[in-house]
């Protein structure tokens, strides 16, 4: 028996070693080639791909087509799985890779029929960039084929990667539409639902579109909301306390970015400097891929392109960066890009002559890994896809992404932009999810404008609330989009520009753009004030603004907590005040006070919103959805300053009782984790930046496929935006013509392969804010790509 046990143990050990060896061999086989010489079909001349210690790629080619072919090759070798996810997200085809777990996600995407739209309109989207797209696509497929073993995630999923197709670059672009805009237009629908059940003055209060923290480029701060009197609204007579609490979304956590610029008048040598940090969900590897492209082009100044910045694997372009003549940066605009229309469906006994409509039905087939395909019917009217149905009422959505002109590849021409004016002209023919664009050029000039399509609403079309379809010809017939109608601000007299997803405009311009859910203005205001705090700037000074984690607007909340606790002397408020008495004034990792004050503020917001929406909640019942009130601070603060009894939720006997109840919730939640005095912000704000498949590997997936669990300084209401898995997906500070002085950060690293030397490379610099050079460093690896014989 012992002899057999020994033999079995040896056999098991051999199998384990063999399995580990096979796994290691397969993993190594999916590593990209970094050195040596390879043939690449379609090249007209040799191409050199150099990588530095961080994996930043420098591609030297004879022309643009060869450079983009090589870029596609490099993207595929380093990031094919991530590229595949991008195209599958917009097309609603994740189930084909992940199985039944993704069916509901796919259905939510399929209603928009993005793949069908790309197939129908690809010729228009590609326009004169088809040769570039074809070269990039061929390069991607060559890079994938050159791997000895398919990328490792497909081994884990037991799937074969599908080839890259010409339209997949467009699908990648549409994935950013889904990431940056609300494809379900939830806020507008939620506001429409509550409006009939609230007194007009109460609805107007909740819809207040700003606060004292506004910092627009045009116009002035909107200011906090004026409060209605008891003769207009009295919650004591209106509201029935709801049976359940609906969370209020954080007003400082929205997909977006910061960008800001200073003109040459504010620098020692007349250079303009542009700063950018785009806030997105964080993962390993980063969503971006750093690259420098150099090639001959007769259209470029001096006949040569030298462009450095951040590419998005799946797209043949540098998304943000500098070409030595012009630098550019984006933030999400939050202009209104979608409208509902409520139409009446024709029954069996009705004809369209009665004003009803008969939607078109499209059969979508969702393929499932390991299962049978699922048929999914999508209804669509002339207005757009039907996302909701209530009896014979159809809720159809018109969204910029559905319309011709929503996406194009004009951004690739930024590589040849010679100055600010030329870049602004290129922007007129660039289509992408609408962004705030900041430009600086080598002459020291700066400018702001929107890039991407804007809704050109016809008279009678009010984008603020759903449109009710009527037979009347005076209704809203619809609207199209255009990319060449943006407001602009060029060479501002104060030599500074900024945007942070907030309301940038006012008056007639704002009426044209609409409100798609602008971010709370505190972050923008802090950036603006930082810019006006000095008269001379360098790249390091703009980086310091990006890393500013001062809790400026939270300071008044700390004072409110302290003063209320001293007056009310209630248990929970007193405990929170005592634990947070040392006010660091920053969202630093060791700050207890910031964590407490932040949590208490949000708990107070939730109770105020619950009280103000209670009449609608009582009427709607289970159909009630709490709207996203990004500007709620402008309502809550005057309520707490004036404390009107008629605007207090009936759940509470006094405003102090509401504040105590919020404090009790925070106190109890924090004390459940240990002593209040030890509950730091860093404990709450710990990085959870992982590969999408980290959870799929038991026991070791998190250790192998996640970045270190660093405690992160910063938060959403300040320039240094940082959350566990959300925040600055890159940082860039650069002056065109002075790229050697530029600074950059990128979390998650360049490579999607955990055995790569570039896995997580540079991540620690992002965590701690250590400057990394914008330009690639010393060459560590060189790959020569030669035309195939």
PDB file of C-alpha atoms in Angstrom, residues 93-283:
ATOM      1  CA  UNK A  93     -21.533  40.466 -28.574  1.00  0.00           C
ATOM      2  CA  UNK A  94     -19.959  39.677 -25.206  1.00  0.00           C
ATOM      3  CA  UNK A  95     -22.043  36.495 -24.753  1.00  0.00           C
ATOM      4  CA  UNK A  96     -20.229  34.928 -27.683  1.00  0.00           C
ATOM      5  CA  UNK A  97     -17.069  35.129 -25.592  1.00  0.00           C
ATOM      6  CA  UNK A  98     -18.276  34.843 -21.977  1.00  0.00           C
ATOM      7  CA  UNK A  99     -21.457  32.807 -22.269  1.00  0.00           C
ATOM      8  CA  UNK A 100     -24.919  33.328 -20.712  1.00  0.00           C
ATOM      9  CA  UNK A 101     -23.622  35.657 -17.978  1.00  0.00           C
ATOM     10  CA  UNK A 102     -23.429  38.471 -20.556  1.00  0.00           C
ATOM     11  CA  UNK A 103     -26.829  38.055 -22.240  1.00  0.00           C
ATOM     12  CA  UNK A 104     -28.587  40.924 -20.442  1.00  0.00           C
ATOM     13  CA  UNK A 105     -25.660  43.246 -21.082  1.00  0.00           C
ATOM     14  CA  UNK A 106     -25.751  42.311 -24.765  1.00  0.00           C
ATOM     15  CA  UNK A 107     -29.488  42.948 -24.972  1.00  0.00           C
ATOM     16  CA  UNK A 108     -29.031  46.429 -23.505  1.00  0.00           C
ATOM     17  CA  UNK A 109     -26.483  47.167 -26.234  1.00  0.00           C
ATOM     18  CA  UNK A 110     -28.283  45.442 -29.097  1.00  0.00           C
ATOM     19  CA  UNK A 111     -31.271  47.788 -28.917  1.00  0.00           C
ATOM     20  CA  UNK A 112     -28.992  50.440 -30.415  1.00  0.00           C
ATOM     21  CA  UNK A 113     -28.012  48.185 -33.353  1.00  0.00           C
ATOM     22  CA  UNK A 114     -24.555  49.703 -33.586  1.00  0.00           C
ATOM     23  CA  UNK A 115     -23.080  46.934 -35.739  1.00  0.00           C
ATOM     24  CA  UNK A 116     -25.899  47.345 -38.277  1.00  0.00           C
ATOM     25  CA  UNK A 117     -25.320  51.110 -38.323  1.00  0.00           C
ATOM     26  CA  UNK A 118     -21.584  50.646 -38.882  1.00  0.00           C
ATOM     27  CA  UNK A 119     -22.167  48.204 -41.720  1.00  0.00           C
ATOM     28  CA  UNK A 120     -24.654  50.585 -43.358  1.00  0.00           C
ATOM     29  CA  UNK A 121     -22.595  53.763 -42.957  1.00  0.00           C
ATOM     30  CA  UNK A 122     -18.967  52.585 -42.965  1.00  0.00           C
ATOM     31  CA  UNK A 123     -18.200  54.228 -46.297  1.00  0.00           C
ATOM     32  CA  UNK A 124     -19.315  57.611 -44.916  1.00  0.00           C
ATOM     33  CA  UNK A 125     -17.467  57.061 -41.611  1.00  0.00           C
ATOM     34  CA  UNK A 126     -14.248  56.069 -43.346  1.00  0.00           C
ATOM     35  CA  UNK A 127     -14.501  58.808 -45.998  1.00  0.00           C
ATOM     36  CA  UNK A 128     -10.968  59.560 -47.247  1.00  0.00           C
ATOM     37  CA  UNK A 129      -9.390  57.539 -44.400  1.00  0.00           C
ATOM     38  CA  UNK A 130     -10.178  54.118 -45.853  1.00  0.00           C
ATOM     39  CA  UNK A 131      -6.532  53.423 -46.845  1.00  0.00           C
ATOM     40  CA  UNK A 132      -5.447  54.185 -43.263  1.00  0.00           C
ATOM     41  CA  UNK A 133      -8.166  51.892 -41.868  1.00  0.00           C
ATOM     42  CA  UNK A 134      -7.243  49.110 -44.283  1.00  0.00           C
ATOM     43  CA  UNK A 135      -3.560  49.336 -43.378  1.00  0.00           C
ATOM     44  CA  UNK A 136      -4.296  49.367 -39.649  1.00  0.00           C
ATOM     45  CA  UNK A 137      -6.694  46.408 -39.976  1.00  0.00           C
ATOM     46  CA  UNK A 138      -4.147  44.372 -41.936  1.00  0.00           C
ATOM     47  CA  UNK A 139      -1.494  45.204 -39.362  1.00  0.00           C
ATOM     48  CA  UNK A 140      -3.756  44.079 -36.512  1.00  0.00           C
ATOM     49  CA  UNK A 141      -4.428  40.717 -38.139  1.00  0.00           C
ATOM     50  CA  UNK A 142      -0.742  40.233 -38.962  1.00  0.00           C
ATOM     51  CA  UNK A 143       0.213  40.993 -35.365  1.00  0.00           C
ATOM     52  CA  UNK A 144      -2.369  38.512 -34.064  1.00  0.00           C
ATOM     53  CA  UNK A 145      -1.240  35.809 -36.509  1.00  0.00           C
ATOM     54  CA  UNK A 146       2.415  36.318 -35.574  1.00  0.00           C
ATOM     55  CA  UNK A 147       1.827  35.250 -31.963  1.00  0.00           C
ATOM     56  CA  UNK A 148       2.978  31.658 -31.490  1.00  0.00           C
ATOM     57  CA  UNK A 149      -0.045  31.028 -29.220  1.00  0.00           C
ATOM     58  CA  UNK A 150      -3.321  32.940 -29.199  1.00  0.00           C
ATOM     59  CA  UNK A 151      -3.525  35.692 -26.514  1.00  0.00           C
ATOM     60  CA  UNK A 152      -3.718  34.141 -23.051  1.00  0.00           C
ATOM     61  CA  UNK A 153      -7.284  35.299 -22.156  1.00  0.00           C
ATOM     62  CA  UNK A 154      -8.618  33.160 -25.012  1.00  0.00           C
ATOM     63  CA  UNK A 155      -6.798  30.144 -23.587  1.00  0.00           C
ATOM     64  CA  UNK A 156      -8.562  30.744 -20.274  1.00  0.00           C
ATOM     65  CA  UNK A 157     -11.942  31.203 -21.973  1.00  0.00           C
ATOM     66  CA  UNK A 158     -11.297  28.305 -24.386  1.00  0.00           C
ATOM     67  CA  UNK A 159     -12.126  30.541 -27.327  1.00  0.00           C
ATOM     68  CA  UNK A 160     -10.455  31.470 -30.597  1.00  0.00           C
ATOM     69  CA  UNK A 161     -10.025  35.169 -31.339  1.00  0.00           C
ATOM     70  CA  UNK A 162     -11.925  36.413 -34.374  1.00  0.00           C
ATOM     71  CA  UNK A 163     -10.006  38.402 -36.999  1.00  0.00           C
ATOM     72  CA  UNK A 164     -10.165  42.180 -36.939  1.00  0.00           C
ATOM     73  CA  UNK A 165     -12.441  43.688 -39.567  1.00  0.00           C
ATOM     74  CA  UNK A 166     -12.482  47.073 -41.247  1.00  0.00           C
ATOM     75  CA  UNK A 167     -15.552  48.248 -39.329  1.00  0.00           C
ATOM     76  CA  UNK A 168     -14.138  47.249 -35.949  1.00  0.00           C
ATOM     77  CA  UNK A 169     -12.315  50.554 -35.578  1.00  0.00           C
ATOM     78  CA  UNK A 170     -15.728  52.229 -35.785  1.00  0.00           C
ATOM     79  CA  UNK A 171     -17.103  49.821 -33.172  1.00  0.00           C
ATOM     80  CA  UNK A 172     -14.176  50.805 -30.938  1.00  0.00           C
ATOM     81  CA  UNK A 173     -15.125  54.451 -31.381  1.00  0.00           C
ATOM     82  CA  UNK A 174     -18.749  53.708 -30.519  1.00  0.00           C
ATOM     83  CA  UNK A 175     -17.602  51.926 -27.346  1.00  0.00           C
ATOM     84  CA  UNK A 176     -16.501  55.364 -26.144  1.00  0.00           C
ATOM     85  CA  UNK A 177     -20.006  56.695 -26.848  1.00  0.00           C
ATOM     86  CA  UNK A 178     -21.346  54.097 -24.411  1.00  0.00           C
ATOM     87  CA  UNK A 179     -18.634  54.931 -21.886  1.00  0.00           C
ATOM     88  CA  UNK A 180     -19.030  58.707 -22.013  1.00  0.00           C
ATOM     89  CA  UNK A 181     -22.741  59.251 -22.668  1.00  0.00           C
ATOM     90  CA  UNK A 182     -25.922  57.857 -21.148  1.00  0.00           C
ATOM     91  CA  UNK A 183     -27.176  55.444 -23.794  1.00  0.00           C
ATOM     92  CA  UNK A 184     -30.400  54.987 -21.811  1.00  0.00           C
ATOM     93  CA  UNK A 185     -30.993  58.706 -21.191  1.00  0.00           C
ATOM     94  CA  UNK A 186     -31.998  57.725 -17.646  1.00  0.00           C
ATOM     95  CA  UNK A 187     -31.809  61.160 -16.047  1.00  0.00           C
ATOM     96  CA  UNK A 188     -34.187  62.805 -18.494  1.00  0.00           C
ATOM     97  CA  UNK A 189     -36.724  59.984 -18.173  1.00  0.00           C
ATOM     98  CA  UNK A 190     -36.568  59.995 -14.366  1.00  0.00           C
ATOM     99  CA  UNK A 191     -37.137  63.773 -14.260  1.00  0.00           C
ATOM    100  CA  UNK A 192     -40.113  63.466 -16.642  1.00  0.00           C
ATOM    101  CA  UNK A 193     -41.688  60.778 -14.461  1.00  0.00           C
ATOM    102  CA  UNK A 194     -41.534  62.820 -11.260  1.00  0.00           C
ATOM    103  CA  UNK A 195     -42.600  66.160 -12.767  1.00  0.00           C
ATOM    104  CA  UNK A 196     -46.402  65.598 -12.820  1.00  0.00           C
ATOM    105  CA  UNK A 197     -46.372  64.568  -9.154  1.00  0.00           C
ATOM    106  CA  UNK A 198     -44.566  67.609  -7.761  1.00  0.00           C
ATOM    107  CA  UNK A 199     -45.720  71.199  -7.330  1.00  0.00           C
ATOM    108  CA  UNK A 200     -44.092  73.364 -10.026  1.00  0.00           C
ATOM    109  CA  UNK A 201     -41.965  75.239  -7.487  1.00  0.00           C
ATOM    110  CA  UNK A 202     -40.643  71.972  -6.036  1.00  0.00           C
ATOM    111  CA  UNK A 203     -39.771  70.571  -9.460  1.00  0.00           C
ATOM    112  CA  UNK A 204     -38.015  73.830 -10.314  1.00  0.00           C
ATOM    113  CA  UNK A 205     -36.009  73.562  -7.107  1.00  0.00           C
ATOM    114  CA  UNK A 206     -34.871  70.016  -7.922  1.00  0.00           C
ATOM    115  CA  UNK A 207     -34.061  70.981 -11.515  1.00  0.00           C
ATOM    116  CA  UNK A 208     -31.846  73.901 -10.451  1.00  0.00           C
ATOM    117  CA  UNK A 209     -28.872  73.662 -12.784  1.00  0.00           C
ATOM    118  CA  UNK A 210     -25.970  75.059 -10.798  1.00  0.00           C
ATOM    119  CA  UNK A 211     -24.539  76.274  -7.525  1.00  0.00           C
ATOM    120  CA  UNK A 212     -22.187  78.823  -6.031  1.00  0.00           C
ATOM    121  CA  UNK A 213     -19.350  76.506  -7.163  1.00  0.00           C
ATOM    122  CA  UNK A 214     -19.916  77.017 -10.905  1.00  0.00           C
ATOM    123  CA  UNK A 215     -16.936  78.149 -12.978  1.00  0.00           C
ATOM    124  CA  UNK A 216     -18.099  78.485 -16.604  1.00  0.00           C
ATOM    125  CA  UNK A 217     -15.953  79.861 -19.405  1.00  0.00           C
ATOM    126  CA  UNK A 218     -18.938  81.927 -20.581  1.00  0.00           C
ATOM    127  CA  UNK A 219     -21.235  83.689 -18.140  1.00  0.00           C
ATOM    128  CA  UNK A 220     -21.212  83.571 -14.354  1.00  0.00           C
ATOM    129  CA  UNK A 221     -21.921  81.111 -11.563  1.00  0.00           C
ATOM    130  CA  UNK A 222     -25.585  80.180 -11.394  1.00  0.00           C
ATOM    131  CA  UNK A 223     -25.558  80.404  -7.603  1.00  0.00           C
ATOM    132  CA  UNK A 224     -27.430  78.277  -5.097  1.00  0.00           C
ATOM    133  CA  UNK A 225     -31.146  77.748  -5.623  1.00  0.00           C
ATOM    134  CA  UNK A 226     -33.694  80.233  -4.237  1.00  0.00           C
ATOM    135  CA  UNK A 227     -36.053  78.374  -1.929  1.00  0.00           C
ATOM    136  CA  UNK A 228     -39.822  78.377  -2.517  1.00  0.00           C
ATOM    137  CA  UNK A 229     -42.095  79.633   0.243  1.00  0.00           C
ATOM    138  CA  UNK A 230     -44.587  77.585   2.232  1.00  0.00           C
ATOM    139  CA  UNK A 231     -47.401  78.937   0.082  1.00  0.00           C
ATOM    140  CA  UNK A 232     -45.788  77.234  -2.945  1.00  0.00           C
ATOM    141  CA  UNK A 233     -44.528  74.004  -1.375  1.00  0.00           C
ATOM    142  CA  UNK A 234     -45.195  72.431   1.995  1.00  0.00           C
ATOM    143  CA  UNK A 235     -43.858  68.900   2.353  1.00  0.00           C
ATOM    144  CA  UNK A 236     -45.682  68.534   5.652  1.00  0.00           C
ATOM    145  CA  UNK A 237     -48.937  68.563   3.687  1.00  0.00           C
ATOM    146  CA  UNK A 238     -47.769  66.834   0.504  1.00  0.00           C
ATOM    147  CA  UNK A 239     -45.442  63.991   1.236  1.00  0.00           C
ATOM    148  CA  UNK A 240     -46.154  60.509   2.453  1.00  0.00           C
ATOM    149  CA  UNK A 241     -42.888  59.073   3.768  1.00  0.00           C
ATOM    150  CA  UNK A 242     -41.735  56.337   1.369  1.00  0.00           C
ATOM    151  CA  UNK A 243     -41.165  52.858   2.650  1.00  0.00           C
ATOM    152  CA  UNK A 244     -37.707  52.457   1.167  1.00  0.00           C
ATOM    153  CA  UNK A 245     -34.646  54.645   0.668  1.00  0.00           C
ATOM    154  CA  UNK A 246     -33.262  55.304  -2.791  1.00  0.00           C
ATOM    155  CA  UNK A 247     -29.570  56.051  -2.971  1.00  0.00           C
ATOM    156  CA  UNK A 248     -28.469  59.364  -4.425  1.00  0.00           C
ATOM    157  CA  UNK A 249     -25.577  59.088  -6.854  1.00  0.00           C
ATOM    158  CA  UNK A 250     -22.327  60.737  -5.830  1.00  0.00           C
ATOM    159  CA  UNK A 251     -22.266  64.147  -7.489  1.00  0.00           C
ATOM    160  CA  UNK A 252     -18.476  64.038  -7.823  1.00  0.00           C
ATOM    161  CA  UNK A 253     -18.111  60.695  -9.639  1.00  0.00           C
ATOM    162  CA  UNK A 254     -18.939  61.004 -13.325  1.00  0.00           C
ATOM    163  CA  UNK A 255     -16.992  59.727 -16.344  1.00  0.00           C
ATOM    164  CA  UNK A 256     -15.087  62.751 -17.503  1.00  0.00           C
ATOM    165  CA  UNK A 257     -11.773  64.511 -17.267  1.00  0.00           C
ATOM    166  CA  UNK A 258      -9.856  67.679 -16.499  1.00  0.00           C
ATOM    167  CA  UNK A 259      -8.069  69.743 -19.083  1.00  0.00           C
ATOM    168  CA  UNK A 260      -6.612  73.197 -18.807  1.00  0.00           C
ATOM    169  CA  UNK A 261      -4.097  75.348 -20.611  1.00  0.00           C
ATOM    170  CA  UNK A 262      -2.049  78.500 -20.218  1.00  0.00           C
ATOM    171  CA  UNK A 263      -0.983  80.743 -23.075  1.00  0.00           C
ATOM    172  CA  UNK A 264       2.519  81.919 -23.836  1.00  0.00           C
ATOM    173  CA  UNK A 265       1.900  85.211 -22.001  1.00  0.00           C
ATOM    174  CA  UNK A 266       2.134  83.254 -18.714  1.00  0.00           C
ATOM    175  CA  UNK A 267       5.368  81.311 -19.370  1.00  0.00           C
ATOM    176  CA  UNK A 268       8.990  82.386 -19.330  1.00  0.00           C
ATOM    177  CA  UNK A 269       9.691  81.707 -23.013  1.00  0.00           C
ATOM    178  CA  UNK A 270       6.225  82.197 -24.525  1.00  0.00           C
ATOM    179  CA  UNK A 271       5.286  78.534 -24.763  1.00  0.00           C
ATOM    180  CA  UNK A 272       1.691  77.391 -24.385  1.00  0.00           C
ATOM    181  CA  UNK A 273       1.201  74.424 -22.055  1.00  0.00           C
ATOM    182  CA  UNK A 274      -1.705  71.975 -22.191  1.00  0.00           C
ATOM    183  CA  UNK A 275      -2.655  69.626 -19.331  1.00  0.00           C
ATOM    184  CA  UNK A 276      -5.041  66.701 -19.534  1.00  0.00           C
ATOM    185  CA  UNK A 277      -6.214  63.851 -17.301  1.00  0.00           C
ATOM    186  CA  UNK A 278      -9.093  61.745 -18.589  1.00  0.00           C
ATOM    187  CA  UNK A 279     -11.224  60.129 -15.870  1.00  0.00           C
ATOM    188  CA  UNK A 280     -12.524  56.674 -16.706  1.00  0.00           C
ATOM    189  CA  UNK A 281     -12.901  53.255 -15.180  1.00  0.00           C
ATOM    190  CA  UNK A 282      -9.426  51.919 -14.401  1.00  0.00           C
ATOM    191  CA  UNK A 283      -8.190  48.483 -15.327  1.00  0.00           C
TER     192      UNK A 283
END
